[in-house]
mmCIF file of C-alpha atoms in Angstrom:
data_model
loop_
_atom_site.group_PDB
_atom_site.id
_atom_site.type_symbol
_atom_site.label_atom_id
_atom_site.label_comp_id
_atom_site.label_asym_id
_atom_site.label_seq_id
_atom_site.Cartn_x
_atom_site.Cartn_y
_atom_site.Cartn_z
ATOM 1 C CA UNK A 1 -9.574 -110.225 -11.389
ATOM 2 C CA UNK A 2 -7.909 -106.786 -11.473
ATOM 3 C CA UNK A 3 -10.345 -103.980 -12.499
ATOM 4 C CA UNK A 4 -10.321 -100.246 -13.301
ATOM 5 C CA UNK A 5 -11.504 -97.661 -10.489
ATOM 6 C CA UNK A 6 -14.589 -97.252 -12.260
ATOM 7 C CA UNK A 7 -15.290 -101.294 -12.369
ATOM 8 C CA UNK A 8 -14.307 -101.599 -8.725
ATOM 9 C CA UNK A 9 -17.069 -98.734 -8.009
ATOM 10 C CA UNK A 10 -19.625 -100.851 -10.012
ATOM 11 C CA UNK A 11 -18.677 -104.008 -7.977
ATOM 12 C CA UNK A 12 -19.621 -102.070 -4.873
ATOM 13 C CA UNK A 13 -22.777 -101.102 -6.813
ATOM 14 C CA UNK A 14 -23.712 -104.498 -7.777
ATOM 15 C CA UNK A 15 -23.141 -105.860 -4.362
ATOM 16 C CA UNK A 16 -25.501 -103.134 -2.833
ATOM 17 C CA UNK A 17 -28.049 -103.977 -5.108
ATOM 18 C CA UNK A 18 -28.080 -107.691 -4.090
ATOM 19 C CA UNK A 19 -28.024 -106.767 -0.303
ATOM 20 C CA UNK A 20 -31.107 -104.103 -0.774
ATOM 21 C CA UNK A 21 -33.182 -106.859 -2.588
ATOM 22 C CA UNK A 22 -31.964 -109.599 -0.004
ATOM 23 C CA UNK A 23 -32.894 -107.200 3.010
ATOM 24 C CA UNK A 24 -36.477 -107.373 1.654
ATOM 25 C CA UNK A 25 -36.841 -111.041 2.205
ATOM 26 C CA UNK A 26 -36.498 -110.729 5.787
ATOM 27 C CA UNK A 27 -38.102 -107.064 6.272
ATOM 28 C CA UNK A 28 -41.285 -108.168 4.741
ATOM 29 C CA UNK A 29 -42.170 -109.849 7.856
ATOM 30 C CA UNK A 30 -41.861 -106.776 9.637
ATOM 31 C CA UNK A 31 -44.327 -104.991 7.301
ATOM 32 C CA UNK A 32 -46.837 -107.559 7.183
ATOM 33 C CA UNK A 33 -47.024 -109.383 10.326
ATOM 34 C CA UNK A 34 -46.870 -108.989 14.070
ATOM 35 C CA UNK A 35 -43.284 -108.140 15.351
ATOM 36 C CA UNK A 36 -42.719 -111.749 16.995
ATOM 37 C CA UNK A 37 -43.028 -113.427 13.508
ATOM 38 C CA UNK A 38 -39.898 -112.230 12.640
ATOM 39 C CA UNK A 39 -38.176 -114.882 14.889
ATOM 40 C CA UNK A 40 -40.651 -117.440 15.707
ATOM 41 C CA UNK A 41 -42.819 -118.869 12.832
ATOM 42 C CA UNK A 42 -45.257 -120.275 15.680
ATOM 43 C CA UNK A 43 -46.108 -116.699 16.581
ATOM 44 C CA UNK A 44 -47.994 -115.841 13.129
ATOM 45 C CA UNK A 45 -48.051 -116.721 9.639
ATOM 46 C CA UNK A 46 -47.685 -120.534 9.561
ATOM 47 C CA UNK A 47 -45.249 -122.827 11.267
ATOM 48 C CA UNK A 48 -45.955 -125.923 9.048
ATOM 49 C CA UNK A 49 -45.217 -127.152 5.487
ATOM 50 C CA UNK A 50 -44.071 -124.591 2.899
ATOM 51 C CA UNK A 51 -44.632 -121.738 5.559
ATOM 52 C CA UNK A 52 -42.082 -123.397 8.028
ATOM 53 C CA UNK A 53 -39.779 -124.212 4.753
ATOM 54 C CA UNK A 54 -39.896 -120.590 3.842
ATOM 55 C CA UNK A 55 -38.630 -119.497 7.574
ATOM 56 C CA UNK A 56 -35.983 -122.210 7.656
ATOM 57 C CA UNK A 57 -34.622 -121.167 4.036
ATOM 58 C CA UNK A 58 -34.359 -117.592 5.251
ATOM 59 C CA UNK A 59 -32.956 -118.307 8.731
ATOM 60 C CA UNK A 60 -30.057 -120.258 7.102
ATOM 61 C CA UNK A 61 -29.038 -118.265 3.979
ATOM 62 C CA UNK A 62 -30.659 -114.805 4.423
ATOM 63 C CA UNK A 63 -31.527 -113.712 7.869
ATOM 64 C CA UNK A 64 -28.735 -111.305 9.087
ATOM 65 C CA UNK A 65 -26.542 -112.129 6.239
ATOM 66 C CA UNK A 66 -28.006 -109.477 3.782
ATOM 67 C CA UNK A 67 -28.308 -106.778 6.667
ATOM 68 C CA UNK A 68 -24.671 -107.770 7.439
ATOM 69 C CA UNK A 69 -23.479 -107.336 3.716
ATOM 70 C CA UNK A 70 -25.399 -104.061 3.502
ATOM 71 C CA UNK A 71 -23.222 -102.760 6.867
ATOM 72 C CA UNK A 72 -20.027 -104.070 5.038
ATOM 73 C CA UNK A 73 -21.092 -101.996 1.993
ATOM 74 C CA UNK A 74 -22.052 -98.927 4.045
ATOM 75 C CA UNK A 75 -18.442 -98.929 5.926
ATOM 76 C CA UNK A 76 -16.754 -99.276 2.594
ATOM 77 C CA UNK A 77 -18.623 -96.825 0.773
ATOM 78 C CA UNK A 78 -18.128 -94.317 4.084
ATOM 79 C CA UNK A 79 -14.528 -95.011 3.612
ATOM 80 C CA UNK A 80 -14.650 -94.168 -0.149
ATOM 81 C CA UNK A 81 -16.435 -91.066 0.603
ATOM 82 C CA UNK A 82 -13.822 -89.916 3.008
ATOM 83 C CA UNK A 83 -10.889 -90.696 0.518
ATOM 84 C CA UNK A 84 -12.223 -88.857 -2.080
ATOM 85 C CA UNK A 85 -12.887 -85.886 0.193
ATOM 86 C CA UNK A 86 -9.046 -85.987 1.020
ATOM 87 C CA UNK A 87 -8.008 -86.130 -2.374
ATOM 88 C CA UNK A 88 -10.201 -83.141 -3.261
ATOM 89 C CA UNK A 89 -8.657 -81.270 -0.411
ATOM 90 C CA UNK A 90 -11.983 -80.979 1.388
ATOM 91 C CA UNK A 91 -12.358 -81.565 5.142
ATOM 92 C CA UNK A 92 -13.259 -85.156 5.448
ATOM 93 C CA UNK A 93 -14.507 -84.757 8.753
ATOM 94 C CA UNK A 94 -17.163 -82.052 7.599
ATOM 95 C CA UNK A 95 -18.043 -84.089 4.616
ATOM 96 C CA UNK A 96 -18.480 -87.275 6.688
ATOM 97 C CA UNK A 97 -20.186 -85.941 9.635
ATOM 98 C CA UNK A 98 -22.680 -83.753 7.719
ATOM 99 C CA UNK A 99 -23.551 -87.081 5.809
ATOM 100 C CA UNK A 100 -23.963 -88.760 9.032
ATOM 101 C CA UNK A 101 -26.338 -86.061 10.655
ATOM 102 C CA UNK A 102 -28.611 -85.835 7.820
ATOM 103 C CA UNK A 103 -28.691 -89.627 7.763
ATOM 104 C CA UNK A 104 -29.958 -89.650 11.365
ATOM 105 C CA UNK A 105 -32.573 -87.180 10.282
ATOM 106 C CA UNK A 106 -33.882 -89.138 7.371
ATOM 107 C CA UNK A 107 -33.767 -92.306 9.560
ATOM 108 C CA UNK A 108 -35.760 -90.563 12.661
ATOM 109 C CA UNK A 109 -38.273 -89.392 9.913
ATOM 110 C CA UNK A 110 -38.513 -92.929 8.485
ATOM 111 C CA UNK A 111 -38.962 -94.318 11.791
ATOM 112 C CA UNK A 112 -41.635 -92.209 12.908
ATOM 113 C CA UNK A 113 -43.631 -91.489 9.671
ATOM 114 C CA UNK A 114 -43.304 -95.123 7.816
ATOM 115 C CA UNK A 115 -41.862 -98.102 9.567
ATOM 116 C CA UNK A 116 -40.529 -98.928 12.916
ATOM 117 C CA UNK A 117 -37.959 -101.116 11.439
ATOM 118 C CA UNK A 118 -35.530 -98.508 10.484
ATOM 119 C CA UNK A 119 -31.767 -98.996 10.492
ATOM 120 C CA UNK A 120 -30.520 -95.553 8.964
ATOM 121 C CA UNK A 121 -30.447 -93.865 12.442
ATOM 122 C CA UNK A 122 -28.324 -96.736 13.919
ATOM 123 C CA UNK A 123 -26.042 -96.396 10.822
ATOM 124 C CA UNK A 124 -25.586 -92.722 11.194
ATOM 125 C CA UNK A 125 -24.512 -93.187 14.870
ATOM 126 C CA UNK A 126 -22.328 -96.182 14.404
ATOM 127 C CA UNK A 127 -20.844 -94.307 10.991
ATOM 128 C CA UNK A 128 -20.081 -91.562 13.211
ATOM 129 C CA UNK A 129 -17.800 -93.691 15.443
ATOM 130 C CA UNK A 130 -16.335 -95.769 12.462
ATOM 131 C CA UNK A 131 -14.771 -92.436 11.436
ATOM 132 C CA UNK A 132 -12.086 -92.854 13.994
ATOM 133 C CA UNK A 133 -11.089 -96.025 12.250
ATOM 134 C CA UNK A 134 -10.434 -94.342 8.608
ATOM 135 C CA UNK A 135 -6.520 -94.243 8.926
ATOM 136 C CA UNK A 136 -6.446 -98.142 10.525
ATOM 137 C CA UNK A 137 -4.612 -100.678 8.654
ATOM 138 C CA UNK A 138 -6.508 -103.748 6.783
ATOM 139 C CA UNK A 139 -5.171 -105.846 10.081
ATOM 140 C CA UNK A 140 -6.411 -103.467 12.561
ATOM 141 C CA UNK A 141 -9.820 -103.297 11.248
ATOM 142 C CA UNK A 142 -10.095 -106.872 10.748
ATOM 143 C CA UNK A 143 -8.800 -107.553 14.316
ATOM 144 C CA UNK A 144 -11.104 -104.929 15.909
ATOM 145 C CA UNK A 145 -13.907 -106.049 13.891
ATOM 146 C CA UNK A 146 -13.464 -109.730 15.319
ATOM 147 C CA UNK A 147 -13.357 -108.277 18.548
ATOM 148 C CA UNK A 148 -16.469 -106.306 18.348
ATOM 149 C CA UNK A 149 -18.351 -109.458 16.950
ATOM 150 C CA UNK A 150 -17.266 -111.457 19.822
ATOM 151 C CA UNK A 151 -18.306 -108.450 22.356
ATOM 152 C CA UNK A 152 -21.884 -108.612 20.617
ATOM 153 C CA UNK A 153 -21.938 -112.515 21.189
ATOM 154 C CA UNK A 154 -21.425 -111.874 24.798
ATOM 155 C CA UNK A 155 -24.121 -109.013 25.037
ATOM 156 C CA UNK A 156 -26.681 -111.473 23.077
ATOM 157 C CA UNK A 157 -26.188 -113.884 25.889
ATOM 158 C CA UNK A 158 -28.324 -111.703 27.850
ATOM 159 C CA UNK A 159 -31.622 -112.747 25.979
ATOM 160 C CA UNK A 160 -31.498 -116.577 26.753
ATOM 161 C CA UNK A 161 -29.981 -116.312 30.158
ATOM 162 C CA UNK A 162 -32.562 -113.512 30.885
ATOM 163 C CA UNK A 163 -35.266 -115.596 29.681
ATOM 164 C CA UNK A 164 -34.118 -118.719 31.744
ATOM 165 C CA UNK A 165 -33.992 -116.337 35.035
ATOM 166 C CA UNK A 166 -37.625 -115.070 34.305
ATOM 167 C CA UNK A 167 -38.631 -118.715 33.866
ATOM 168 C CA UNK A 168 -37.445 -119.530 37.224
ATOM 169 C CA UNK A 169 -38.340 -116.012 38.848
ATOM 170 C CA UNK A 170 -42.169 -116.455 37.926
ATOM 171 C CA UNK A 171 -42.091 -119.152 41.021
ATOM 172 C CA UNK A 172 -40.130 -116.615 43.557
ATOM 173 C CA UNK A 173 -41.664 -116.804 47.009
ATOM 174 C CA UNK A 174 -42.133 -113.174 46.945
ATOM 175 C CA UNK A 175 -45.530 -112.478 45.037
ATOM 176 C CA UNK A 176 -44.463 -108.895 44.101
ATOM 177 C CA UNK A 177 -40.962 -110.111 42.615
ATOM 178 C CA UNK A 178 -42.969 -113.175 40.861
ATOM 179 C CA UNK A 179 -45.544 -110.835 39.464
ATOM 180 C CA UNK A 180 -42.702 -108.311 38.237
ATOM 181 C CA UNK A 181 -40.820 -111.358 36.634
ATOM 182 C CA UNK A 182 -44.177 -112.974 34.935
ATOM 183 C CA UNK A 183 -44.568 -109.184 33.441
ATOM 184 C CA UNK A 184 -41.050 -109.042 32.146
ATOM 185 C CA UNK A 185 -41.151 -112.712 30.576
ATOM 186 C CA UNK A 186 -44.647 -112.053 29.018
ATOM 187 C CA UNK A 187 -42.393 -109.113 27.027
ATOM 188 C CA UNK A 188 -39.956 -111.779 25.948
ATOM 189 C CA UNK A 189 -42.798 -114.121 24.855
ATOM 190 C CA UNK A 190 -44.686 -111.341 22.785
ATOM 191 C CA UNK A 191 -41.057 -110.377 21.023
ATOM 192 C CA UNK A 192 -39.707 -114.258 20.251
ATOM 193 C CA UNK A 193 -42.201 -116.660 21.615
ATOM 194 C CA UNK A 194 -45.836 -116.910 21.036
ATOM 195 C CA UNK A 195 -47.764 -113.864 21.973
ATOM 196 C CA UNK A 196 -51.218 -114.316 23.357
ATOM 197 C CA UNK A 197 -54.324 -113.646 21.422
ATOM 198 C CA UNK A 198 -54.827 -110.435 23.084
ATOM 199 C CA UNK A 199 -51.370 -109.178 22.026
ATOM 200 C CA UNK A 200 -51.722 -110.246 18.199
ATOM 201 C CA UNK A 201 -55.256 -108.465 18.183
ATOM 202 C CA UNK A 202 -53.799 -105.582 19.746
ATOM 203 C CA UNK A 203 -51.139 -105.392 16.944
ATOM 204 C CA UNK A 204 -53.679 -106.093 14.258
ATOM 205 C CA UNK A 205 -55.700 -103.188 15.312
ATOM 206 C CA UNK A 206 -52.897 -100.809 15.279
ATOM 207 C CA UNK A 207 -51.503 -101.870 11.910
ATOM 208 C CA UNK A 208 -54.793 -102.002 10.292
ATOM 209 C CA UNK A 209 -55.925 -98.467 11.929
ATOM 210 C CA UNK A 210 -55.011 -94.982 11.009
ATOM 211 C CA UNK A 211 -51.514 -93.367 10.298
ATOM 212 C CA UNK A 212 -51.837 -90.954 12.965
ATOM 213 C CA UNK A 213 -52.330 -93.925 15.204
ATOM 214 C CA UNK A 214 -49.157 -95.612 14.110
ATOM 215 C CA UNK A 215 -47.436 -92.493 14.208
ATOM 216 C CA UNK A 216 -48.325 -92.102 17.906
ATOM 217 C CA UNK A 217 -47.484 -95.376 18.870
ATOM 218 C CA UNK A 218 -43.955 -95.222 17.486
ATOM 219 C CA UNK A 219 -43.335 -91.718 19.089
ATOM 220 C CA UNK A 220 -44.326 -93.355 22.499
ATOM 221 C CA UNK A 221 -41.756 -96.117 21.609
ATOM 222 C CA UNK A 222 -39.041 -93.905 20.248
ATOM 223 C CA UNK A 223 -36.723 -93.902 23.477
ATOM 224 C CA UNK A 224 -37.119 -97.996 23.423
ATOM 225 C CA UNK A 225 -36.224 -97.869 19.594
ATOM 226 C CA UNK A 226 -33.271 -95.729 19.928
ATOM 227 C CA UNK A 227 -31.788 -97.668 23.006
ATOM 228 C CA UNK A 228 -31.594 -100.746 20.498
ATOM 229 C CA UNK A 229 -28.519 -99.217 18.809
ATOM 230 C CA UNK A 230 -26.407 -100.156 22.455
ATOM 231 C CA UNK A 231 -27.617 -103.814 21.583
ATOM 232 C CA UNK A 232 -26.621 -104.161 18.073
ATOM 233 C CA UNK A 233 -24.070 -101.511 17.854
ATOM 234 C CA UNK A 234 -21.123 -103.594 18.649
ATOM 235 C CA UNK A 235 -21.941 -105.926 15.556
ATOM 236 C CA UNK A 236 -22.714 -103.124 13.286
ATOM 237 C CA UNK A 237 -19.539 -101.425 14.000
ATOM 238 C CA UNK A 238 -17.654 -104.544 13.531
ATOM 239 C CA UNK A 239 -19.245 -105.124 10.016
ATOM 240 C CA UNK A 240 -18.320 -101.841 8.946
ATOM 241 C CA UNK A 241 -14.924 -102.305 9.786
ATOM 242 C CA UNK A 242 -14.885 -105.394 7.701
ATOM 243 C CA UNK A 243 -16.080 -103.544 4.916
ATOM 244 C CA UNK A 244 -13.624 -100.636 5.163
ATOM 245 C CA UNK A 245 -11.039 -103.541 5.411
ATOM 246 C CA UNK A 246 -12.872 -105.232 2.401
ATOM 247 C CA UNK A 247 -12.259 -101.922 0.251
ATOM 248 C CA UNK A 248 -8.709 -101.299 1.596
ATOM 249 C CA UNK A 249 -7.868 -105.000 0.641
ATOM 250 C CA UNK A 250 -9.441 -105.168 -2.762
ATOM 251 C CA UNK A 251 -11.797 -107.723 -1.513
ATOM 252 C CA UNK A 252 -15.192 -105.716 -2.227
ATOM 253 C CA UNK A 253 -13.677 -103.737 -5.377
ATOM 254 C CA UNK A 254 -13.243 -107.169 -7.390
ATOM 255 C CA UNK A 255 -9.346 -106.892 -7.261
ATOM 256 C CA UNK A 256 -8.695 -110.371 -5.586
ATOM 257 C CA UNK A 257 -7.929 -113.391 -8.391
ATOM 258 C CA UNK A 258 -10.998 -115.467 -8.718
ATOM 259 C CA UNK A 259 -9.648 -118.423 -7.174
ATOM 260 C CA UNK A 260 -9.151 -116.616 -4.056
ATOM 261 C CA UNK A 261 -12.819 -115.586 -4.010
ATOM 262 C CA UNK A 262 -13.674 -119.191 -4.470
ATOM 263 C CA UNK A 263 -11.719 -120.188 -1.689
ATOM 264 C CA UNK A 264 -13.328 -117.660 0.572
ATOM 265 C CA UNK A 265 -16.850 -118.592 -0.514
ATOM 266 C CA UNK A 266 -16.134 -122.282 0.116
ATOM 267 C CA UNK A 267 -14.736 -121.686 3.326
ATOM 268 C CA UNK A 268 -17.448 -119.044 4.438
ATOM 269 C CA UNK A 269 -20.289 -121.254 3.464
ATOM 270 C CA UNK A 270 -18.870 -124.385 4.601
ATOM 271 C CA UNK A 271 -18.591 -122.833 8.198
ATOM 272 C CA UNK A 272 -21.849 -121.064 8.186
ATOM 273 C CA UNK A 273 -24.474 -123.220 6.446
ATOM 274 C CA UNK A 274 -23.907 -126.254 8.632
ATOM 275 C CA UNK A 275 -23.822 -124.215 11.565
ATOM 276 C CA UNK A 276 -26.980 -122.714 10.850
ATOM 277 C CA UNK A 277 -28.406 -125.987 9.582
ATOM 278 C CA UNK A 278 -27.790 -127.409 13.241
ATOM 279 C CA UNK A 279 -29.576 -124.347 14.471
ATOM 280 C CA UNK A 280 -32.460 -124.635 12.716
ATOM 281 C CA UNK A 281 -32.759 -128.365 13.366
ATOM 282 C CA UNK A 282 -32.647 -127.411 17.041
ATOM 283 C CA UNK A 283 -35.406 -124.804 16.749
ATOM 284 C CA UNK A 284 -37.661 -127.261 15.130
ATOM 285 C CA UNK A 285 -36.745 -130.304 17.471
ATOM 286 C CA UNK A 286 -37.620 -127.933 20.453
ATOM 287 C CA UNK A 287 -40.584 -126.716 18.561
ATOM 288 C CA UNK A 288 -39.227 -123.133 18.843
ATOM 289 C CA UNK A 289 -39.112 -123.083 22.844
ATOM 290 C CA UNK A 290 -38.671 -119.764 23.918
ATOM 291 C CA UNK A 291 -35.041 -120.342 25.292
ATOM 292 C CA UNK A 292 -34.086 -122.026 22.296
ATOM 293 C CA UNK A 293 -35.115 -119.198 20.020
ATOM 294 C CA UNK A 294 -33.435 -116.714 22.510
ATOM 295 C CA UNK A 295 -30.121 -118.893 21.965
ATOM 296 C CA UNK A 296 -30.173 -119.691 18.390
ATOM 297 C CA UNK A 297 -31.165 -116.848 16.590
ATOM 298 C CA UNK A 298 -28.999 -114.681 19.306
ATOM 299 C CA UNK A 299 -25.726 -115.494 20.358
ATOM 300 C CA UNK A 300 -24.920 -118.908 18.596
ATOM 301 C CA UNK A 301 -25.877 -117.270 15.064
ATOM 302 C CA UNK A 302 -23.931 -114.187 15.928
ATOM 303 C CA UNK A 303 -20.332 -115.773 15.242
ATOM 304 C CA UNK A 304 -21.775 -117.858 12.109
ATOM 305 C CA UNK A 305 -22.796 -114.573 10.206
ATOM 306 C CA UNK A 306 -19.756 -113.029 9.195
ATOM 307 C CA UNK A 307 -18.347 -116.007 7.581
ATOM 308 C CA UNK A 308 -21.747 -116.235 5.809
ATOM 309 C CA UNK A 309 -21.747 -112.501 4.444
ATOM 310 C CA UNK A 310 -18.119 -112.715 3.289
ATOM 311 C CA UNK A 311 -18.954 -116.056 1.117
ATOM 312 C CA UNK A 312 -22.090 -114.407 -0.318
ATOM 313 C CA UNK A 313 -20.024 -111.205 -1.372
ATOM 314 C CA UNK A 314 -17.533 -113.635 -2.912
ATOM 315 C CA UNK A 315 -20.188 -115.636 -4.661
ATOM 316 C CA UNK A 316 -21.971 -112.414 -6.358
ATOM 317 C CA UNK A 317 -18.898 -111.118 -7.265
ATOM 318 C CA UNK A 318 -18.015 -114.570 -9.181
ATOM 319 C CA UNK A 319 -21.260 -114.563 -10.735
ATOM 320 C CA UNK A 320 -21.508 -110.608 -11.633
ATOM 321 C CA UNK A 321 -20.725 -110.298 -15.291
ATOM 322 C CA UNK A 322 -19.704 -106.483 -16.020
ATOM 323 C CA UNK A 323 -21.808 -105.590 -18.987
ATOM 324 C CA UNK A 324 -24.500 -107.876 -18.318
ATOM 325 C CA UNK A 325 -28.157 -107.217 -18.344
ATOM 326 C CA UNK A 326 -28.920 -108.542 -14.587
ATOM 327 C CA UNK A 327 -25.681 -107.273 -13.416
ATOM 328 C CA UNK A 328 -26.286 -103.820 -14.623
ATOM 329 C CA UNK A 329 -29.613 -103.503 -13.203
ATOM 330 C CA UNK A 330 -28.304 -104.864 -9.874
ATOM 331 C CA UNK A 331 -25.983 -102.095 -9.851
ATOM 332 C CA UNK A 332 -28.253 -99.328 -10.893
ATOM 333 C CA UNK A 333 -30.505 -100.712 -7.946
ATOM 334 C CA UNK A 334 -27.383 -100.410 -5.605
ATOM 335 C CA UNK A 335 -26.336 -96.928 -6.959
ATOM 336 C CA UNK A 336 -30.156 -96.188 -5.664
ATOM 337 C CA UNK A 337 -30.004 -98.289 -2.385
ATOM 338 C CA UNK A 338 -30.938 -95.394 -0.581
ATOM 339 C CA UNK A 339 -34.065 -94.597 -2.534
ATOM 340 C CA UNK A 340 -34.969 -98.241 -2.995
ATOM 341 C CA UNK A 341 -34.751 -98.744 0.748
ATOM 342 C CA UNK A 342 -37.104 -96.020 1.456
ATOM 343 C CA UNK A 343 -39.430 -96.547 -1.465
ATOM 344 C CA UNK A 344 -39.542 -100.035 -0.172
ATOM 345 C CA UNK A 345 -41.179 -98.823 2.933
ATOM 346 C CA UNK A 346 -43.574 -96.173 1.324
ATOM 347 C CA UNK A 347 -44.962 -99.009 -0.799
ATOM 348 C CA UNK A 348 -45.190 -101.813 1.610
ATOM 349 C CA UNK A 349 -46.631 -99.933 4.490
ATOM 350 C CA UNK A 350 -49.232 -98.591 1.868
ATOM 351 C CA UNK A 351 -50.155 -102.098 0.960
ATOM 352 C CA UNK A 352 -50.119 -103.668 4.486
ATOM 353 C CA UNK A 353 -51.127 -100.801 6.768
ATOM 354 C CA UNK A 354 -54.783 -99.522 7.397
ATOM 355 C CA UNK A 355 -54.433 -96.343 5.460
ATOM 356 C CA UNK A 356 -53.833 -98.190 2.556
ATOM 357 C CA UNK A 357 -54.853 -101.713 1.369
ATOM 358 C CA UNK A 358 -54.980 -103.200 4.914
ATOM 359 C CA UNK A 359 -53.179 -106.535 3.988
ATOM 360 C CA UNK A 360 -51.528 -106.404 7.599
ATOM 361 C CA UNK A 361 -51.709 -110.104 8.925
ATOM 362 C CA UNK A 362 -53.867 -111.446 6.094
ATOM 363 C CA UNK A 363 -51.168 -113.220 4.147
ATOM 364 C CA UNK A 364 -49.320 -116.598 5.382
ATOM 365 C CA UNK A 365 -45.480 -116.318 5.342
ATOM 366 C CA UNK A 366 -45.078 -118.050 2.043
ATOM 367 C CA UNK A 367 -47.683 -115.892 0.424
ATOM 368 C CA UNK A 368 -45.441 -112.887 1.153
ATOM 369 C CA UNK A 369 -42.853 -113.573 -1.196
ATOM 370 C CA UNK A 370 -44.756 -112.619 -4.774
ATOM 371 C CA UNK A 371 -44.973 -109.333 -3.081
ATOM 372 C CA UNK A 372 -41.146 -109.595 -2.517
ATOM 373 C CA UNK A 373 -40.704 -110.593 -6.256
ATOM 374 C CA UNK A 374 -42.840 -107.851 -7.369
ATOM 375 C CA UNK A 375 -40.905 -105.274 -5.398
ATOM 376 C CA UNK A 376 -37.609 -106.586 -6.657
ATOM 377 C CA UNK A 377 -38.929 -106.402 -10.279
ATOM 378 C CA UNK A 378 -39.975 -102.779 -9.831
ATOM 379 C CA UNK A 379 -36.477 -101.864 -8.370
ATOM 380 C CA UNK A 380 -34.627 -103.690 -11.235
ATOM 381 C CA UNK A 381 -36.747 -101.905 -13.661
ATOM 382 C CA UNK A 382 -37.144 -98.479 -12.517
ATOM 383 C CA UNK A 383 -33.640 -98.046 -11.096
ATOM 384 C CA UNK A 384 -31.598 -98.210 -14.664
ATOM 385 C CA UNK A 385 -34.524 -96.310 -16.170
ATOM 386 C CA UNK A 386 -34.202 -93.359 -13.739
ATOM 387 C CA UNK A 387 -30.358 -93.381 -13.769
ATOM 388 C CA UNK A 388 -30.538 -93.246 -17.631
ATOM 389 C CA UNK A 389 -31.927 -89.705 -17.065
ATOM 390 C CA UNK A 390 -30.546 -88.476 -13.959
ATOM 391 C CA UNK A 391 -27.366 -88.570 -11.928
ATOM 392 C CA UNK A 392 -28.465 -89.870 -8.575
ATOM 393 C CA UNK A 393 -31.751 -91.460 -6.955
ATOM 394 C CA UNK A 394 -34.072 -88.977 -5.751
ATOM 395 C CA UNK A 395 -33.335 -89.529 -2.099
ATOM 396 C CA UNK A 396 -29.476 -89.772 -2.934
ATOM 397 C CA UNK A 397 -29.810 -86.373 -4.440
ATOM 398 C CA UNK A 398 -31.369 -85.045 -1.527
ATOM 399 C CA UNK A 399 -29.158 -86.558 1.108
ATOM 400 C CA UNK A 400 -26.122 -85.324 -0.885
ATOM 401 C CA UNK A 401 -27.734 -81.574 -1.537
ATOM 402 C CA UNK A 402 -28.515 -81.486 2.217
ATOM 403 C CA UNK A 403 -25.150 -82.750 3.403
ATOM 404 C CA UNK A 404 -23.169 -80.170 0.884
ATOM 405 C CA UNK A 405 -25.915 -77.246 1.814
ATOM 406 C CA UNK A 406 -26.038 -76.932 -1.978
ATOM 407 C CA UNK A 407 -28.467 -78.076 -4.643
ATOM 408 C CA UNK A 408 -26.380 -80.828 -6.581
ATOM 409 C CA UNK A 409 -26.684 -81.068 -10.515
ATOM 410 C CA UNK A 410 -29.629 -83.642 -11.182
ATOM 411 C CA UNK A 411 -30.125 -84.245 -14.861
ATOM 412 C CA UNK A 412 -27.470 -85.809 -17.001
ATOM 413 C CA UNK A 413 -25.774 -83.574 -19.234
ATOM 414 C CA UNK A 414 -27.134 -85.255 -22.368
ATOM 415 C CA UNK A 415 -30.489 -84.747 -21.214
ATOM 416 C CA UNK A 416 -30.141 -81.026 -20.468
ATOM 417 C CA UNK A 417 -28.664 -80.674 -23.956
ATOM 418 C CA UNK A 418 -31.587 -82.593 -25.487
#
């Protein structure tokens, strides 16, 4: 499956297009429902019938996998930009760190002005660290990535162990310590358990209220939001290194023979799907008990994600057909992934928040997916149409211009002549 350099870049775009569409399958919960619903279907949005089926399907196949694929591709694209800067005789450090600095600015603006679930600021910080690995061999990148994922698993054990400690601590003989443990336990419950009606009501009022109220809330939580990077940073860096290895090895560029992609796909899904299915069974059997949720979706799921991500990448590359209508549209969506990611936040917050249509908390889990399908259709329709006239997506152009301290050419030459 050897390809030209242009085709290899196209494969990255196609993978990125699938990833940016796939991320929305999970992010839609963060846009439309109280926070705890993302991890626990009993929190909000339905935990029976089709709603439960949608949760479990996403948990096994999508949750963390599309975000992880996006992180792989960020690492690969970052390395590609560095390599091109070197080839042009530019300073790779200046090019890279300027891009990361502006990405951080975009991320903070996105977090404060649009949506609390921003990942751009995390990518900017972790991407700056990943620069140190730009010259590493494929073996070193993979080894370090595996160690970082292992470290993440250790870090994530804090969640279930913390829950168990607090459950025991609420019965502490010291009333002050017992009260403090109860308050901390309530924070865990509001995050991954079944929040109290009062907590749910507070979230509904906030998100159905004014834009200024939401901005004020996000500003007050900014420190906590930014500190989350240290909780997921090891995994994210590991994924970026895997992506850099994927670029160097040819895996993400479509350079492997097709039988090799099939083998890796079968191995990845063969490890990941049974493992996730077992965790899903445990969640349902426990009726989404708080400790089980903390363990199943945190440390126990973490080592299963990389095989699933690799399997998804292999499957997409096996199915992609250069020149095919869907493949071309996915590649266009991937070329404009930055714009599509931010545009999704603009559209969905307008639909769900109080300063727009105010749909927040009004739809069940399953009812959200026609909205997802509509957003997918919009991205697949508008991305190739835009790129038929312009070199970059709007936010890609702005990011590139700011990072290079110079307005970049936007219109295609044919359009300028016309």
